[in-house]
XYZ file of C-alpha atoms in Angstrom:
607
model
C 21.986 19.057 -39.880
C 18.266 19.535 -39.903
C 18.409 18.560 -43.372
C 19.813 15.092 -42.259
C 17.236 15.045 -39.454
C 14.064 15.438 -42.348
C 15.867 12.863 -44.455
C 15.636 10.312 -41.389
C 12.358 10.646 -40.353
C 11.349 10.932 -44.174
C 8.301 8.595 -45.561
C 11.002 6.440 -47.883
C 13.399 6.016 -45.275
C 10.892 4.424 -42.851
C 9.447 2.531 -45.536
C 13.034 1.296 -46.389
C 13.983 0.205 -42.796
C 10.862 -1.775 -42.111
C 11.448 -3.093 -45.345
C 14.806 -4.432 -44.461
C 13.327 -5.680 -41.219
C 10.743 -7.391 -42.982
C 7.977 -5.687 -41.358
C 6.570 -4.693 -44.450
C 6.771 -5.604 -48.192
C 7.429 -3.698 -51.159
C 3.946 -3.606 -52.293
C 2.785 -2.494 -48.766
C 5.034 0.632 -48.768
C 4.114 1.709 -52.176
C 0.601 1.502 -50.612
C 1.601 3.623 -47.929
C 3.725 6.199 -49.585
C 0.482 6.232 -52.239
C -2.328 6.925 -49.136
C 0.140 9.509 -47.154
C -1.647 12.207 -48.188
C -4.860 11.686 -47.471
C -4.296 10.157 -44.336
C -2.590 13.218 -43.136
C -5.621 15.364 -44.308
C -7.714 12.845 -42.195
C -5.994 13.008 -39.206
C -5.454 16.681 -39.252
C -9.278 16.603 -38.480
C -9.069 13.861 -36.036
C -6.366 15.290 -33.806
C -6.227 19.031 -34.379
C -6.805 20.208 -30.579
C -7.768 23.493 -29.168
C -4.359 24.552 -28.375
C -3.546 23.999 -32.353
C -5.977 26.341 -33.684
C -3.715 29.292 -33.759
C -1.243 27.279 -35.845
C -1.546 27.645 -40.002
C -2.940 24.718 -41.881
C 0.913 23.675 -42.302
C 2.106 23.412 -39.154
C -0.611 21.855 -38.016
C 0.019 19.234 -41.026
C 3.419 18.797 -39.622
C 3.133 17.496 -36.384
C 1.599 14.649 -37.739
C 4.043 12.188 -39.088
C 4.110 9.383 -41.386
C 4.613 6.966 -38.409
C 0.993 7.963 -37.813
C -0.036 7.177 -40.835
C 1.229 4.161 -40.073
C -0.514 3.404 -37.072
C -3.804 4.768 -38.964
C -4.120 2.124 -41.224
C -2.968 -1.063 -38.725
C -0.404 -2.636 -41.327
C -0.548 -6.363 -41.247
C 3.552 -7.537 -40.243
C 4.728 -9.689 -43.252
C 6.597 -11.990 -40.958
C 3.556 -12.001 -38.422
C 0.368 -11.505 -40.742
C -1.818 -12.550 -37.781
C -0.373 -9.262 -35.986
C -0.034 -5.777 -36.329
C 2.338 -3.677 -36.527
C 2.370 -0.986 -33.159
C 3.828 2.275 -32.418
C 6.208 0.508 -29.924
C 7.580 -2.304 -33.186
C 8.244 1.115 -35.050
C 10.051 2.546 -32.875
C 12.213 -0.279 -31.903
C 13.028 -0.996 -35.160
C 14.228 3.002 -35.825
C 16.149 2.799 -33.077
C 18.170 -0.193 -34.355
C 18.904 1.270 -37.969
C 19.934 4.377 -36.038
C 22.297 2.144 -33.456
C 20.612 4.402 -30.261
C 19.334 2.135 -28.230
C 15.583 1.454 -27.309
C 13.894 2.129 -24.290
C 10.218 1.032 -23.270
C 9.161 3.381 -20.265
C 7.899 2.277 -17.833
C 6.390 4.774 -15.589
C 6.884 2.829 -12.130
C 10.423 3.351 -11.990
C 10.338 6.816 -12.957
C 11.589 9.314 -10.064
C 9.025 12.148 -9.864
C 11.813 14.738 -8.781
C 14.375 13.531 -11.424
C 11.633 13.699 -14.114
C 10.027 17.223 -13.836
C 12.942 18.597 -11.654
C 15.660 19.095 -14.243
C 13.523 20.395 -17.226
C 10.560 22.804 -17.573
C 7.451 21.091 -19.235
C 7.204 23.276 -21.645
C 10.876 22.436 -22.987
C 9.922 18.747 -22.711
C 6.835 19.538 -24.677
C 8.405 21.178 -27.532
C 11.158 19.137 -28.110
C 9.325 15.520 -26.848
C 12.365 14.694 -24.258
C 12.150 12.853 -20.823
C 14.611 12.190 -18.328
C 14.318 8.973 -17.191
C 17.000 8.248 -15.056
C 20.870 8.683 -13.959
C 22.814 6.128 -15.045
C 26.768 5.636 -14.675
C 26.451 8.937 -14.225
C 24.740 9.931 -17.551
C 21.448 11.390 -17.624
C 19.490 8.898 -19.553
C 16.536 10.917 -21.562
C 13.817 9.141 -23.877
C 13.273 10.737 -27.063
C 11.486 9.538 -30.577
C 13.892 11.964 -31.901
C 17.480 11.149 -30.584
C 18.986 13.445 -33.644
C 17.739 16.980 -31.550
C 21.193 17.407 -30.455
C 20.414 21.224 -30.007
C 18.065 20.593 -27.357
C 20.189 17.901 -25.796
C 22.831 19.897 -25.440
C 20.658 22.425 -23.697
C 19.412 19.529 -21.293
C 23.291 19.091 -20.835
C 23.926 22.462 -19.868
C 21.216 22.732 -17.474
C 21.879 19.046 -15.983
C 25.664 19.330 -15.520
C 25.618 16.372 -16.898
C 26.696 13.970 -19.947
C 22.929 13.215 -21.790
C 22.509 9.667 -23.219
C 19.499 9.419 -25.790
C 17.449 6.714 -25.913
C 14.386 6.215 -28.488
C 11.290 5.600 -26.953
C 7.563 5.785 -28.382
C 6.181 9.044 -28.889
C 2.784 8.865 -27.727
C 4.267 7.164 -24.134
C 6.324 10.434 -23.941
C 4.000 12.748 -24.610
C 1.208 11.167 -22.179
C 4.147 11.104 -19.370
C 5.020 14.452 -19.942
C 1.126 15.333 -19.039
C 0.640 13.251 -16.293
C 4.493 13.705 -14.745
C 4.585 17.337 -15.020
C 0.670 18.091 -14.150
C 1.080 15.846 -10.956
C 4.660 17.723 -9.893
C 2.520 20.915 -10.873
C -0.192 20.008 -8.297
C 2.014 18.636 -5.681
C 4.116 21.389 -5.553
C 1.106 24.208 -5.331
C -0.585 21.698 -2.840
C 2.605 22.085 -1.090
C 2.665 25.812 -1.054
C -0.825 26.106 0.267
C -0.410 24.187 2.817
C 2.830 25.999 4.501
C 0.673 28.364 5.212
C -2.280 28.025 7.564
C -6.262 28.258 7.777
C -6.578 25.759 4.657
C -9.550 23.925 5.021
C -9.614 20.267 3.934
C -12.996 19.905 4.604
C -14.567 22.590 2.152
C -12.937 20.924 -0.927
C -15.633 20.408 -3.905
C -17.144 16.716 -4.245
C -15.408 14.650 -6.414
C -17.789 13.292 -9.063
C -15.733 11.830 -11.854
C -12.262 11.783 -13.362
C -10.952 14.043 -16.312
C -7.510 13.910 -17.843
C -4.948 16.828 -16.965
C -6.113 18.506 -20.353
C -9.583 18.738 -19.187
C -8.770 20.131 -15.804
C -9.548 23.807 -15.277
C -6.932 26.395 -13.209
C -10.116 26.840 -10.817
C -9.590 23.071 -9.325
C -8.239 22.474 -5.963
C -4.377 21.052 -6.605
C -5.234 17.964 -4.304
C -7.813 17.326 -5.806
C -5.915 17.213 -9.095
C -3.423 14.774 -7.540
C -5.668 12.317 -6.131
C -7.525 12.418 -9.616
C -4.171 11.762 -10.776
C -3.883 8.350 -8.649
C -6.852 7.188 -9.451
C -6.203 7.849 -13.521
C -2.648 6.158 -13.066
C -4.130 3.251 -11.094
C -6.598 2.844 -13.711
C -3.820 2.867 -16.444
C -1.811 0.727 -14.425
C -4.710 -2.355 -13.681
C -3.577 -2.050 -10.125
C -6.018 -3.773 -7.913
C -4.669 -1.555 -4.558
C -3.605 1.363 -4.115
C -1.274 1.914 -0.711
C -1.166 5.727 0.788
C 1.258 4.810 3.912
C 3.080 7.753 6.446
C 6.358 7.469 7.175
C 8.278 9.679 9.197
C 9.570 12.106 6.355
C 7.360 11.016 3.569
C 4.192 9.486 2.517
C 4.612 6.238 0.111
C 2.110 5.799 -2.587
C 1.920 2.209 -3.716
C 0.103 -0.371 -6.266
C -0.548 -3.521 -6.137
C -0.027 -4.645 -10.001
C -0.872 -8.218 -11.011
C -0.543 -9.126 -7.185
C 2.684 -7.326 -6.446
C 3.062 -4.581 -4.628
C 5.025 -1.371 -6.406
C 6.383 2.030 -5.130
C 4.943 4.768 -7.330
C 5.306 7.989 -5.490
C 7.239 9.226 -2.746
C 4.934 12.516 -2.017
C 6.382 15.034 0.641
C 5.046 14.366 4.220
C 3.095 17.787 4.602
C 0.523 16.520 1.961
C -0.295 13.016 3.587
C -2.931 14.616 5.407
C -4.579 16.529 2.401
C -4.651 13.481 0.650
C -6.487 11.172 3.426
C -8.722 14.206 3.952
C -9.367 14.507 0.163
C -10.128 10.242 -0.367
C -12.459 10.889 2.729
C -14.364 13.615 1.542
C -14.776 11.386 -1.741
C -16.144 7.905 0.580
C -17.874 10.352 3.114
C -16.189 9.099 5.758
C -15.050 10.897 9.162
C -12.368 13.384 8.678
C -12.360 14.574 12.362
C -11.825 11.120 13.018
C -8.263 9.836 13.281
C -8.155 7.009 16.005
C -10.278 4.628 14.659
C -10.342 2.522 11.704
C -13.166 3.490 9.166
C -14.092 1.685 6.296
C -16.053 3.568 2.924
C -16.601 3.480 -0.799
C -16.267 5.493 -3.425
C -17.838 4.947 -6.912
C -16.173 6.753 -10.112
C -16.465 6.783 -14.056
C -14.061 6.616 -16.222
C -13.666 6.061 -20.005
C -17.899 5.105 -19.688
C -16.972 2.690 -17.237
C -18.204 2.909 -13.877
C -15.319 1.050 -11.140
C -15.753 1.419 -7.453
C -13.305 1.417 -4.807
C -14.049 0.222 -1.208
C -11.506 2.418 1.525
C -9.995 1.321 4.424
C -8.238 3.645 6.897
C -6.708 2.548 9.824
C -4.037 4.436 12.316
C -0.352 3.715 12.401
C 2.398 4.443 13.764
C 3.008 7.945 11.712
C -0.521 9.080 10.408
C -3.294 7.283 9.134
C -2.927 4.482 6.710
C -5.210 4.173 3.184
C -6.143 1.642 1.149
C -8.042 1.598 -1.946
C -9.285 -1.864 -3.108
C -10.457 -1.053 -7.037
C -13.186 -3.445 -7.865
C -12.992 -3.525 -11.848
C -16.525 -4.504 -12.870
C -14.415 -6.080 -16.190
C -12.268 -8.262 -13.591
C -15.127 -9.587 -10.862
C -18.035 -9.803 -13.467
C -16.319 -12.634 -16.532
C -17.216 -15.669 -17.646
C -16.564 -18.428 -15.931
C -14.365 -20.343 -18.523
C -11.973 -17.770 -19.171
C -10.995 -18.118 -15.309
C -8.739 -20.758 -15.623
C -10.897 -24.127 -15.139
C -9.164 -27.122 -17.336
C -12.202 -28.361 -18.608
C -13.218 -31.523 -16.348
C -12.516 -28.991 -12.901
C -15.487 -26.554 -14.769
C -17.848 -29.314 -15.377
C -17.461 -30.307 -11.970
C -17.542 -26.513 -10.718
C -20.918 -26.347 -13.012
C -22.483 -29.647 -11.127
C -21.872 -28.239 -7.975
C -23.519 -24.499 -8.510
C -26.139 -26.201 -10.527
C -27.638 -28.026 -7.503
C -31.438 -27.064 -6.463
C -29.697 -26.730 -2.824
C -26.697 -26.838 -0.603
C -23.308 -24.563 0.270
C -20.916 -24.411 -1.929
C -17.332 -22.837 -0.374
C -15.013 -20.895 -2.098
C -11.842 -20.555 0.094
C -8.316 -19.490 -0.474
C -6.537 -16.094 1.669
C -6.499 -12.732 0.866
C -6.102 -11.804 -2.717
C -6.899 -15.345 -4.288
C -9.804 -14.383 -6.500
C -12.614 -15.721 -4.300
C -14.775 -13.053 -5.008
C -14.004 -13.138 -9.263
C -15.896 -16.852 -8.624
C -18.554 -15.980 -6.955
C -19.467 -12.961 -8.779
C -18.810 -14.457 -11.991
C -21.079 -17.632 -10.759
C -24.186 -15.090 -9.982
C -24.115 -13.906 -13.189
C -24.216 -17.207 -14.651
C -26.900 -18.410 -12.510
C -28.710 -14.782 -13.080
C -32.131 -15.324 -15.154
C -35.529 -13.645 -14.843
C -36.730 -16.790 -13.075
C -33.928 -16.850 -10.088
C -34.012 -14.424 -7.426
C -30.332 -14.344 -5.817
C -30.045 -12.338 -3.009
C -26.254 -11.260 -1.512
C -25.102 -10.596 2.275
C -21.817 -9.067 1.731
C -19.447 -6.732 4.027
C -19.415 -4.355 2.308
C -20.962 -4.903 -0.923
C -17.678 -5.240 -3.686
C -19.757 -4.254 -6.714
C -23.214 -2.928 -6.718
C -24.882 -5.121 -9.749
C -29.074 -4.393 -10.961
C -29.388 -8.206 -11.446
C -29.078 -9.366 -7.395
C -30.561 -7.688 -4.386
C -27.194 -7.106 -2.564
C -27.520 -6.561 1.328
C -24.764 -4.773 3.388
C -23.708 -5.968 6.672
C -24.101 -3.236 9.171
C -22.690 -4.254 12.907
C -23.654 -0.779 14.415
C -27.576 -1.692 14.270
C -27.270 -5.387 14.240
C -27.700 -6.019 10.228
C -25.237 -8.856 11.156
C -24.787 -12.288 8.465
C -26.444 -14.243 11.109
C -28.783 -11.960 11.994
C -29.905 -11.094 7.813
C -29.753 -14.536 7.478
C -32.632 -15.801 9.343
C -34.566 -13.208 7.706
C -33.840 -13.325 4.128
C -35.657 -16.551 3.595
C -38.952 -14.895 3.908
C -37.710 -12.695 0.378
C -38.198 -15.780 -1.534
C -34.600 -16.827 -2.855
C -33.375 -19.056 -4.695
C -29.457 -18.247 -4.514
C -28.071 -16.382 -1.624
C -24.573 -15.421 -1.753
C -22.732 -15.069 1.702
C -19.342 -12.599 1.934
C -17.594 -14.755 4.149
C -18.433 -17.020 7.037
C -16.449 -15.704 9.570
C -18.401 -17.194 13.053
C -20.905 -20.162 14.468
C -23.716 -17.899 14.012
C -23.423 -17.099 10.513
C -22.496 -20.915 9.640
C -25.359 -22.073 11.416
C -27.885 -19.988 9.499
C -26.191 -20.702 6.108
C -26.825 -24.509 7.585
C -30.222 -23.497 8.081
C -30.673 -21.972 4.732
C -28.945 -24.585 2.405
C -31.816 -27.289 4.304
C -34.583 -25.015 3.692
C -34.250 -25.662 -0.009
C -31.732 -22.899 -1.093
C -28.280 -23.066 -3.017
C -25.924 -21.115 -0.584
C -22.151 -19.685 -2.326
C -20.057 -18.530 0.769
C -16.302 -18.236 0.967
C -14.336 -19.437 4.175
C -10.379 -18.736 4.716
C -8.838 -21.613 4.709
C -5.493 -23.172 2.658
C -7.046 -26.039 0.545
C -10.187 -27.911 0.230
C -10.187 -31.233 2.474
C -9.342 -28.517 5.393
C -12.698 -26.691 4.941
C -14.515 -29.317 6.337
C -12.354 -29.511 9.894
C -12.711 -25.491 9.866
C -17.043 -25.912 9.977
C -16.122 -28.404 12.861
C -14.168 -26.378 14.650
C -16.655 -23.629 14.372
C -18.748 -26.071 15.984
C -20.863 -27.273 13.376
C -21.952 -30.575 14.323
C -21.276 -33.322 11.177
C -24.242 -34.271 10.872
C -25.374 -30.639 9.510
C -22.217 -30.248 7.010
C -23.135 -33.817 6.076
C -27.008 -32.778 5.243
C -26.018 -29.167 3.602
C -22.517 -29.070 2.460
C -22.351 -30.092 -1.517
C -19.409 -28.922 -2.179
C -15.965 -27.014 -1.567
C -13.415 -24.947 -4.359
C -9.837 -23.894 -2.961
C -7.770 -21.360 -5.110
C -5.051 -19.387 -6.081
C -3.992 -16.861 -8.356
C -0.726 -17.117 -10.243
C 0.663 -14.898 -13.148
C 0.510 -15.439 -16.671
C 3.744 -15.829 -18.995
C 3.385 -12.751 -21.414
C 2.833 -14.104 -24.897
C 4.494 -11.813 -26.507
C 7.883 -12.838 -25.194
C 7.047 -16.435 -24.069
C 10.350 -18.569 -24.201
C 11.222 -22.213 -24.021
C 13.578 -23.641 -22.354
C 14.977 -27.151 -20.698
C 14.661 -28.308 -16.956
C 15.570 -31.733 -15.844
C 12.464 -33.438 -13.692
C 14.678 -34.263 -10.788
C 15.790 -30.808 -10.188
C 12.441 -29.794 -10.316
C 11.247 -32.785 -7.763
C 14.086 -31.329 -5.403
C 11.857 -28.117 -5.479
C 8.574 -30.082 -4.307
C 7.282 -29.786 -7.785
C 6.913 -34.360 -8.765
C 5.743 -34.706 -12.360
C 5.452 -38.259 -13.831
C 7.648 -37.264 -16.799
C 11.678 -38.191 -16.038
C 14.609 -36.296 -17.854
C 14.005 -33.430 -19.319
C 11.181 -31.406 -19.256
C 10.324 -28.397 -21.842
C 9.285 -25.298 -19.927
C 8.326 -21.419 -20.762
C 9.138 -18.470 -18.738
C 9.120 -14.426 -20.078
C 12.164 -12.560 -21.128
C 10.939 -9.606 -20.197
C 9.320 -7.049 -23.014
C 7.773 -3.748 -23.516
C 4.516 -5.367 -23.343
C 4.959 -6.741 -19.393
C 7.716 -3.775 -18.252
C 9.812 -6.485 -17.980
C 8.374 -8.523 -15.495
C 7.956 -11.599 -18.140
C 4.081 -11.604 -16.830
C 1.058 -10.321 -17.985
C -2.239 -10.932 -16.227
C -3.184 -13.881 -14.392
C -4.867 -16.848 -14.158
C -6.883 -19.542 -11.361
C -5.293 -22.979 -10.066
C -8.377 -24.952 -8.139
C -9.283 -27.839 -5.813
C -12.975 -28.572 -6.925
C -13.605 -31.318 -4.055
C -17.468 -32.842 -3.935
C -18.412 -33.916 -0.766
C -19.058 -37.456 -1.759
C -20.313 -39.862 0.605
C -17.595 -41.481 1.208
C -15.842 -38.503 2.470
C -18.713 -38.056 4.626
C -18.443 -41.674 6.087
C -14.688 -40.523 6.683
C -15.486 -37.187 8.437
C -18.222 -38.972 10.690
C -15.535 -41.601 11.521
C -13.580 -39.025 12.556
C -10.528 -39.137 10.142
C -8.025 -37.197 10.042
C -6.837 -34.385 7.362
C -4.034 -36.258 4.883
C -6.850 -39.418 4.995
C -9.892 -37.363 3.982
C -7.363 -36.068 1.461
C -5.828 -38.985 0.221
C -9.422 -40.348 -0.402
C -10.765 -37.276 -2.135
C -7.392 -37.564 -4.492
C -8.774 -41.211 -5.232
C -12.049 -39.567 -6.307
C -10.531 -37.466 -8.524
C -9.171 -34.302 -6.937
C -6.654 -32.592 -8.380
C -4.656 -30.936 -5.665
C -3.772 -26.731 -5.710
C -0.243 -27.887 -6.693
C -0.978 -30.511 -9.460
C -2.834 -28.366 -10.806
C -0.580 -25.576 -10.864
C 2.228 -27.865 -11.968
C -0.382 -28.685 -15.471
C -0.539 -24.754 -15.971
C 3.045 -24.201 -16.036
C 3.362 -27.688 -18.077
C 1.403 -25.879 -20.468
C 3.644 -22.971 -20.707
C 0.390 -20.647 -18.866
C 2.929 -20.195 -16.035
C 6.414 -20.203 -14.229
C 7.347 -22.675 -11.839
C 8.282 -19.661 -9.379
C 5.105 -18.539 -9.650
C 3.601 -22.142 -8.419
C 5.794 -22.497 -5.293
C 5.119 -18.756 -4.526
C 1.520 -19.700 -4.007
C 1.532 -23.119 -2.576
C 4.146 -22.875 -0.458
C 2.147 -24.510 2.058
C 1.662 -27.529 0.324
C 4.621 -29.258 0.176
């Protein structure tokens, strides 16, 4: 049997099945069989760890595999030469010579309990087996080797359960297995510590930076390994948020990914408080304080790249709520084409920022990408001859080029009140977080007529109501006729993954009857996702901008002054040339950028 297993996983059998899935050609695996060798001897350098150094030169030799070698030279496909061929491709297509099917993990629907609960890690470690789930009332396990049956069987024995096999990538089950198993480790010794009494949050260490589980050392504090944890997973994950809520028998660990919120974690109630205490030790906020809401930051380096995370606490009804905001510096700091402008909305964007003076809004709710824009707009503007000069609450990222000011309420650093001051410091750009009142309007009024370009956001749903929202703060017209230059509404939608992008037929009337007119009749050719190992599933990957880039022309100011209402101002601004939230959505997803679900999610409210 083992025999049959070595023949299997043998260099000319792999070459053979990628050769009948024309992955690779003849000539490639000759090339491969020919550089195995030495390949092996160079990654037995590469990857030998500590923990292999009392193994002999051979068995250290033989955890590396030819699929390695494989991935070590980045094969060109033969029926994709403009791709490469990846650890998940070789997997897949082993698992369909071998008729077991193929599993892509994805760690967001794993259950913590079910995971390190019915094997020990070292078992999983040896033999490279996960349980992933119960199914039909098989225990489904991941495995790049589905022919162990030996340890299977074991797993069956333990389980009480029928196993099912699936084949998934090995390096996704052995980074899992470290992060599953040293998280369960640290929960459950968190969870033993604190049944008994006299622990004391408060003394734990300061966290300075993260480390993987193989760097941690037995003398660190098991919360603060899980926390480290949730921050590494967040970071692996691209979530934006990260939700610690109490409920009444557990606490609920949550990420927003790609602007949807998902359950990661349901962690045992005892340890909620542990956890808050921990994240507030890390922003130095109050940990004897548990009525009021207190907001923080907390700045962190990982992988050489520094993120921070702004922290909000707030009480509810079972404990104290967090939430982590994690401001990627590679998210709020790009350029400003890759954003999602078509080209004649940038070139208007670029007019508008480009002016010696005058506001420019950004608007859109919570979550729309308001602060991407504007950050991504300093930087453009940034030189050695501009001085730009930020009033933010708090500050999102800290960045050498701008002198960023923090709103503080307690001593009266208010926007209003930093405002009237900060024109004495000589800018030339001054970025305002938000105006949220008629005092900090007024002075960003003041400003823009003092000679100064002024980026601000406002909440508000689209563009031509931006203007009624600065009169009903009681800016007089006259004022937002003299300053205002310019307003940009947005949304954020996700992006079809490319890598399984599909077309497919829609007739226009059926998508009319959804609020979504085109000019095209009959049948339109659309894209959505399948679903692959590349998006867990979702049929998105990333996403993308949709904009109203209005000028405030003169005839809209004639309008305004003449005190016209919203769909008129509207209707006029479309004759100029705007291109409204929705149209422009509706171009994306003609494109095949986007899903027409994805388009009536976010502009439901303009129908």
């Amino acid at each position: 049997m083992q025999d049959q297993r070595d023949k299997r996983f043998s260099s000319q059998t792999i070459c053979k099945i990628l050769m009948v899935a024309n992955l690779i050609s003849k000539e490639q695996a000759q090339d491969l069989l020919k550089k195995e060798s030495r390949v092996k001897i160079m990654l037995l350098k590469l990857k030998t760890k500590k923990s292999d150094k009392d193994l002999s030169r051979d068995q250290q030799m033989a955890r590396i595999s030819f699929i390695d070698v494989i991935l070590y030279l980045k094969i060109q496909r033969k029926d994709h030469p403009s791709k490469k061929i990846d650890e998940d491709l070789i997997y897949k297509t082993l698992a369909h010579a071998w008729k077991v099917p193929y599993k892509k993990i994805d760690p967001l629907k794993l259950e913590l309990n079910l995971v390190t609960g019915t094997i020990s890690k070292s078992f999983a470690a040896k033999h490279l087996l996960l349980p992933l789930m119960i199914e039909e009332g098989k225990l489904i396990v991941a495995t790049p080797d589905p022919f162990n049956y030996e340890a299977i069987k074991d797993i069956e024995m333990v389980s009480k359960l029928k196993v099912k096999a699936v084949v998934s990538a090995k390096s996704d089950i052995e980074k899992l297995i470290n992060e599953f198993f040293g998280f369960r480790y640290s929960i459950s010794a968190a969870e033993d510590l604190f049944s008994t009494k006299g622990l004391d949050i408060g003394n734990l260490e300061q966290f300075v930076s993260l480390k993987s589980f193989d760097d941690l050392p037995s003398t660190d504090q098991h919360i603060v390994n899980a926390v480290n944890h949730l921050f590494s997973y967040s970071f692996d994950q691209k979530a934006s948020d990260i939700h610690i809520e109490p409920k009444r028998d557990v606490c609920l660990i949550r990420m927003r990914i790609d602007g949807v919120l998902n359950t990661v974690y349901k962690l045992p109630k005892k340890l909620h408080n542990a956890v808050v205490s921990r994240i507030k030790t890390l922003s130095r906020l109050d940990m004897a304080e548990k009525r009021r809401p207190q907001d923080g930051r907390i700045k962190m380096e990982k992988e050489n790249t520094e993120v921070e995370i702004r922290v909000s606490t707030i009480p509810v009804a079972f404990g104290e709520k967090v939430v982590l905001r994690i401001m990627d510096p590679d998210i709020l700091f790009q350029d400003l084409e890759v954003l999602g402008f078509f080209k004649e909305d940038f070139e208007r964007y670029k007019k508008l920022i480009a002016m010696p003076f005058g506001i420019v809004l950004v608007t859109g709710p919570t979550g729309s990408g308001k602060s991407t824009t504007l950050y991504s707009s300093l930087r453009m503007l940034s030189s050695p001859e501009v001085n730009i000069t930020t009033i933010e609450d708090p500050i999102e990222m800290i960045h050498e080029e701008f002198n960023q000011i923090a709103v503080q309420s307690a001593i009266d650093v208010t926007f209003g009140s930093v405002l009237r001051n900060i024109l004495r410091q000589d800018p030339d750009v001054i970025m305002v977080g938000e105006i949220r009142d008629l005092e900090t309007a007024q002075a960003a009024v003041q400003a823009a007529l003092t000679g100064h370009l002024v980026l601000s956001t406002l909440h508000t749903n689209d563009a031509v109501s931006t203007i009624f929202r600065l009169l009903d703060l009681g800016i007089p017209p006259y004022l937002i006729h003299s300053s205002l230059i310019g307003i940009v509404a947005q949304r954020l939608v996700r992006k079809i993954c490319p890598n399984c992008a599909q077309q497919f037929e829609m007739d226009a009337k059926e998508l009319a009857d959804l609020g979504l007119k085109i000019k095209e009749s009959g049948t339109i050719r659309l894209a959505h996702g399948k679903g692959c190992v590349k998006c867990r599933n979702t049929g998105y990957k990333g996403r993308t901008g949709i904009y109203e880039i209005m000028p405030y022309s003169e005839s809209l100011k004639s309008l305004t002054t003449e005190g016209a209402g919203l769909e008129m101002l509207r209707k006029k601004a479309v004759e100029e040339g705007l291109v409204l939230l929705r149209q422009n959505g509706i171009r994306k997803m003609l494109k095949g950028q986007t899903t027409y679900q994805e388009i009536l999610r976010v502009t439901w409210d303009q129908i």
